[in-house]
Coordinates of C-alpha atoms in Angstrom, one line a residue:
X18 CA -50.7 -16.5 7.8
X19 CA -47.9 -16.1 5.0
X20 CA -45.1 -18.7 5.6
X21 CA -42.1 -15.8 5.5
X22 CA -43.7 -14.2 8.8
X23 CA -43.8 -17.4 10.1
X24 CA -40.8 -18.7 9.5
X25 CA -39.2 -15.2 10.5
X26 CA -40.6 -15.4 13.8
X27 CA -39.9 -18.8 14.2
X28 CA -36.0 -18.3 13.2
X29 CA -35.9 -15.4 15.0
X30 CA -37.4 -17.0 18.5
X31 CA -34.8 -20.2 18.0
X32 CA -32.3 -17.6 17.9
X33 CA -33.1 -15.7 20.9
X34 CA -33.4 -18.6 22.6
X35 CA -30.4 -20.0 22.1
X36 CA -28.3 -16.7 23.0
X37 CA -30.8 -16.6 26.1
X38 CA -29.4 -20.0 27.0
X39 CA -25.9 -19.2 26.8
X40 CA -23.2 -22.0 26.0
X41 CA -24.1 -25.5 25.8
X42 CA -23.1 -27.1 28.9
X43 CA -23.9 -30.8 29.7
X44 CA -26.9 -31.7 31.0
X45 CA -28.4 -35.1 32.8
X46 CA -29.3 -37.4 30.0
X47 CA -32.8 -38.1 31.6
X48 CA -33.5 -34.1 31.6
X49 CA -32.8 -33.7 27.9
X50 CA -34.1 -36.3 25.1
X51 CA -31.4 -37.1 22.7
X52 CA -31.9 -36.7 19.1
X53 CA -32.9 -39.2 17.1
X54 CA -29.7 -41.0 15.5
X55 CA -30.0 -41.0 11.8
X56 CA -30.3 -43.8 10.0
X57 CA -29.3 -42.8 6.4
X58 CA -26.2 -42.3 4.4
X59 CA -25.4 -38.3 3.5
X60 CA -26.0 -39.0 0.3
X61 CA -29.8 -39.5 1.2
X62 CA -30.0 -36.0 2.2
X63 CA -28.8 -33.0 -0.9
X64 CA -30.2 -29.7 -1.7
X65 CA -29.0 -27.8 -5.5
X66 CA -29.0 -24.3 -6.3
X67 CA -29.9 -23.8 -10.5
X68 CA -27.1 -22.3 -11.7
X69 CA -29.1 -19.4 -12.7
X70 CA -30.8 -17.0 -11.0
X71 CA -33.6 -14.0 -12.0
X72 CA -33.1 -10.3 -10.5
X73 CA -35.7 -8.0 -11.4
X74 CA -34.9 -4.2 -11.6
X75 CA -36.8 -3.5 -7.8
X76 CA -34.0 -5.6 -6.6
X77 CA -36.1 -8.8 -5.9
X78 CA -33.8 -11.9 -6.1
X79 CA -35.2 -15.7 -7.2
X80 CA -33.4 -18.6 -6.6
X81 CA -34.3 -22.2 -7.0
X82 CA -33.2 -26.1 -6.8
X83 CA -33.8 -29.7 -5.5
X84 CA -33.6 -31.0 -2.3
X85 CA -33.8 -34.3 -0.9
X86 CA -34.2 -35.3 3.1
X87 CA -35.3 -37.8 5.9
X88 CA -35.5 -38.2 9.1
X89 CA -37.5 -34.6 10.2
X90 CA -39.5 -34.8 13.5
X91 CA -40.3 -30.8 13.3
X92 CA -40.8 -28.2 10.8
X93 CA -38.0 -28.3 7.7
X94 CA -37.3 -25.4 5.8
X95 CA -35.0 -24.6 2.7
X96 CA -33.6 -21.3 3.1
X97 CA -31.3 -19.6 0.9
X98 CA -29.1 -16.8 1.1
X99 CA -26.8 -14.7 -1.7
X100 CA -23.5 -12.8 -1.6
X101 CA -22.1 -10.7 -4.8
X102 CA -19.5 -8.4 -4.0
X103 CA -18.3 -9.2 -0.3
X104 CA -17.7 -13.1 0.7
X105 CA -18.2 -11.6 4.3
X106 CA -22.1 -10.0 3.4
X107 CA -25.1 -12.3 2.5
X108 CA -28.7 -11.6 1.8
X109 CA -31.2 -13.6 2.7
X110 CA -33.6 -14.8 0.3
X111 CA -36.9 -16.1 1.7
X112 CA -37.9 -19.8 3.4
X113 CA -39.8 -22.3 1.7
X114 CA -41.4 -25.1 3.7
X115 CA -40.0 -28.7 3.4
X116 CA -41.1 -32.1 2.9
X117 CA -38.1 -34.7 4.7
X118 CA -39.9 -37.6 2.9
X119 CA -37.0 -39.1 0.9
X120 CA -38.4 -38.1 -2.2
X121 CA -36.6 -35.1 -4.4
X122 CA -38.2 -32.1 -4.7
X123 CA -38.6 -28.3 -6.0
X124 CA -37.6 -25.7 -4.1
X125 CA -38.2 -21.8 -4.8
X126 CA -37.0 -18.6 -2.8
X127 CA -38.1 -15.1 -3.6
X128 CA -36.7 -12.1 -1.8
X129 CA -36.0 -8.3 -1.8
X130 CA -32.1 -7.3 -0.9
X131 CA -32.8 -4.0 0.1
X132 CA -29.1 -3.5 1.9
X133 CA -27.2 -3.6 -1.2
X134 CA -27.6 -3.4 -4.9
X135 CA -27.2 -6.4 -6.8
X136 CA -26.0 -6.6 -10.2
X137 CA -26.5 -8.7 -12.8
X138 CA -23.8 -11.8 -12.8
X139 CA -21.8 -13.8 -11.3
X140 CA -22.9 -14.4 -7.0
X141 CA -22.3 -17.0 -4.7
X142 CA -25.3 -18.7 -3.0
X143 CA -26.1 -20.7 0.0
X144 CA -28.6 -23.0 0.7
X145 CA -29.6 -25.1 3.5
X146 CA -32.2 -27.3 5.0
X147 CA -32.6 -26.4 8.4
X148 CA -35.0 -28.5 10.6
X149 CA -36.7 -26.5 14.3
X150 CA -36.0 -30.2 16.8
X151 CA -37.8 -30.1 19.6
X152 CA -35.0 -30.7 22.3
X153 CA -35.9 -30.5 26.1
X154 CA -39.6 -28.8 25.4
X155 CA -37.3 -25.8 23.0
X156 CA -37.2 -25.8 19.3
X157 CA -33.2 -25.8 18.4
X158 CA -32.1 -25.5 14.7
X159 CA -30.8 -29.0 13.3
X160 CA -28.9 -28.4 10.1
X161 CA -29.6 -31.3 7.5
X162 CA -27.6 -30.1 4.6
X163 CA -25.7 -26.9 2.9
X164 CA -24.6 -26.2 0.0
X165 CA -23.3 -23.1 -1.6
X166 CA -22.9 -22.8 -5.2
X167 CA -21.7 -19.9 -7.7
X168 CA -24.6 -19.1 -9.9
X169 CA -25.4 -16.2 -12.2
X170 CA -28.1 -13.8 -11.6
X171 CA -30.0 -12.8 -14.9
X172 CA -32.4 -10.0 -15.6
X173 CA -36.1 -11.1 -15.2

């Protein structure tokens, strides 16, 4: 199966989960495992955005980088998402599946913005390395590491 549909429906099932849940309310330590502390310093754990990025005339946007992270005890993935015009409205641009062994690697999202025409230019983007944690038998997003980062998107 192609990892977008995956991690869609993954996303998408941590989400309604966590509205089906409601607010966090406090819980008996023995009925919910505690995460992991983490052992390692922030700067162990970075993701980039290249400061360039290709948009091809059908709209479809890539965007690329390095990340770097530890510590993962269920599926990591770098998503990344781009704004242009509004700082309110962002795109999402694809998922690609991480490896949280410490070592730096290349990361590379390709997606179609379909709700809004992007130009050629300046944009803002986000990244982040978002981890599905098992907590309690549920898997709950676990946020390693943002960063957003003004880039230019070029033709190609």
């Amino acid at each position: 199966m192609p990892l977008r549909p995956v991690l869609a429906t993954a996303l998408g099932s941590a989400a309604l989960l966590c509205a089906a849940v409601g607010p966090a309310t406090a819980a008996p330590a023995e009925s919910v495992p505690a995460a992991p502390a983490k052992s390692v310093t922030a700067s162990a754990e970075s993701v980039t955005v290249d400061a360039t990025g290709r948009l091809a005339d059908d709209g479809t946007v890539t965007l690329s980088g390095t990340y770097t992270c530890t510590d993962a005890i269920g599926p990591v993935f770098v998503s990344s998402s781009v704004s242009q015009d509004s700082p309110t409205s962002r795109h999402g641009v694809g998922g690609t599946r991480a490896v949280c062994d410490g070592v730096e690697h290349h990361w590379e999202n390709t997606g179609k913005v379909t709700s809004e025409k992007l130009e050629p230019g300046a944009a803002r983007v986000e990244a982040t390395i978002m981890e599905l944690r098992p907590a309690g038998g549920l898997p709950l997003p676990f946020f390693h590491v943002t960063r957003q980062q003004d880039v230019k998107l070029a033709k190609g």
